[in-house]
Amino acid sequence: MVETIKARDISLYELEEKFGLQLVTEPNFFPEWVSDLGSLNDLEKLSLERVKSNYFNLTKRRSMSEEAVKMVVLSPLLDLADFINLRLRLKLKHLLKFQIKMKTLLLKAISMF
């Protein structure tokens, strides 16, 4: 029988240990991803290296949530591509976290509106 593990319940480190996965940093590993691209300036290269480093730090020893990926990877990439500026109107979903303490009960809830 095949064991099914949810991605949120396992870290990249555990996958590396269990299945012998290895990180490939060869820039031409997928040549179709890097062909015919414009050149980057030094600041853009530095920014992308920082995003990559932050991503690997995030994933190495723990599973990651969608919110963490948005914060660590997506937001810096959108900023670098100039998608986040005053001309755009962002539509965000609001998240409210709260907890209520009673004598014998602690209720924790998340509400989206």
Short mmCIF file of C-alpha atoms in Angstrom, two decimals, residues 12-101:
data_model
loop_
_atom_site.label_atom_id
_atom_site.label_comp_id
_atom_site.label_asym_id
_atom_site.label_seq_id
_atom_site.Cartn_x
_atom_site.Cartn_y
_atom_site.Cartn_z
CA LEU A 12 12.14 19.56 2.32
CA TYR A 13 14.81 18.35 4.75
CA GLU A 14 12.76 15.23 5.53
CA LEU A 15 12.28 14.53 1.81
CA GLU A 16 16.03 14.90 1.23
CA GLU A 17 16.77 12.48 4.07
CA LYS A 18 14.10 9.92 3.16
CA PHE A 19 14.49 9.88 -0.64
CA GLY A 20 18.01 11.21 -1.20
CA LEU A 21 16.86 14.32 -3.03
CA GLN A 22 19.57 16.81 -3.92
CA LEU A 23 19.43 20.49 -4.72
CA VAL A 24 20.61 21.26 -8.25
CA THR A 25 22.02 24.77 -8.66
CA GLU A 26 23.22 24.37 -12.24
CA PRO A 27 21.77 27.37 -14.08
CA ASN A 28 21.33 25.40 -17.30
CA PHE A 29 19.45 22.50 -15.70
CA PHE A 30 16.28 23.73 -17.46
CA PRO A 31 17.67 25.77 -20.37
CA GLU A 32 14.21 26.67 -21.66
CA TRP A 33 13.65 28.68 -18.45
CA VAL A 34 16.62 30.96 -19.05
CA SER A 35 16.89 31.33 -22.82
CA ASP A 36 15.95 34.58 -24.55
CA LEU A 37 15.66 36.58 -21.34
CA GLY A 38 16.72 40.19 -20.92
CA SER A 39 19.76 40.96 -18.84
CA LEU A 40 19.49 41.87 -15.15
CA ASN A 41 21.36 44.65 -13.41
CA ASP A 42 23.42 43.97 -10.29
CA LEU A 43 20.67 45.11 -7.91
CA GLU A 44 18.13 42.80 -9.55
CA LYS A 45 20.55 39.87 -9.38
CA LEU A 46 21.21 40.57 -5.70
CA SER A 47 17.49 40.81 -4.99
CA LEU A 48 16.78 37.50 -6.71
CA GLU A 49 19.63 35.79 -4.85
CA ARG A 50 18.16 37.07 -1.59
CA VAL A 51 14.69 35.75 -2.48
CA LYS A 52 16.21 32.37 -3.38
CA SER A 53 18.21 32.26 -0.15
CA ASN A 54 15.16 33.20 1.94
CA TYR A 55 13.09 30.54 0.19
CA PHE A 56 15.63 27.80 0.88
CA ASN A 57 15.97 28.93 4.49
CA LEU A 58 12.18 28.76 4.82
CA THR A 59 11.83 25.29 3.32
CA LYS A 60 14.93 23.54 4.60
CA ARG A 61 13.84 22.46 8.07
CA ARG A 62 10.09 22.98 8.17
CA SER A 63 6.99 22.62 6.09
CA MET A 64 5.76 25.90 4.68
CA SER A 65 2.40 27.58 4.62
CA GLU A 66 0.93 29.45 1.71
CA GLU A 67 1.12 32.68 3.72
CA ALA A 68 4.84 32.22 4.36
CA VAL A 69 5.55 31.67 0.66
CA LYS A 70 3.53 34.77 -0.22
CA MET A 71 5.52 36.83 2.26
CA VAL A 72 9.00 35.43 1.58
CA VAL A 73 8.85 34.78 -2.17
CA LEU A 74 5.87 36.25 -3.94
CA SER A 75 5.83 39.72 -2.39
CA PRO A 76 9.51 40.48 -3.12
CA LEU A 77 9.14 39.17 -6.69
CA LEU A 78 6.05 41.31 -7.31
CA ASP A 79 7.89 44.33 -5.94
CA LEU A 80 10.95 43.63 -8.10
CA ALA A 81 8.71 43.35 -11.19
CA ASP A 82 7.05 46.66 -10.18
CA PHE A 83 3.61 45.11 -9.82
CA ILE A 84 3.15 46.68 -6.39
CA ASN A 85 2.83 50.40 -6.80
CA LEU A 86 0.34 53.15 -6.14
CA ARG A 87 -1.30 52.83 -9.56
CA LEU A 88 -2.68 49.38 -8.76
CA ARG A 89 -5.57 48.78 -6.42
CA LEU A 90 -5.01 45.61 -4.45
CA LYS A 91 -8.03 43.60 -3.41
CA LEU A 92 -7.18 41.71 -0.26
CA LYS A 93 -9.13 39.29 1.83
CA HIS A 94 -9.17 40.22 5.48
CA LEU A 95 -8.27 37.70 8.13
CA LEU A 96 -9.20 38.14 11.76
CA LYS A 97 -7.74 35.89 14.43
CA PHE A 98 -9.14 35.96 17.93
CA GLN A 99 -9.38 33.91 21.08
CA ILE A 100 -11.85 33.93 23.92
CA LYS A 101 -10.82 32.75 27.39
#
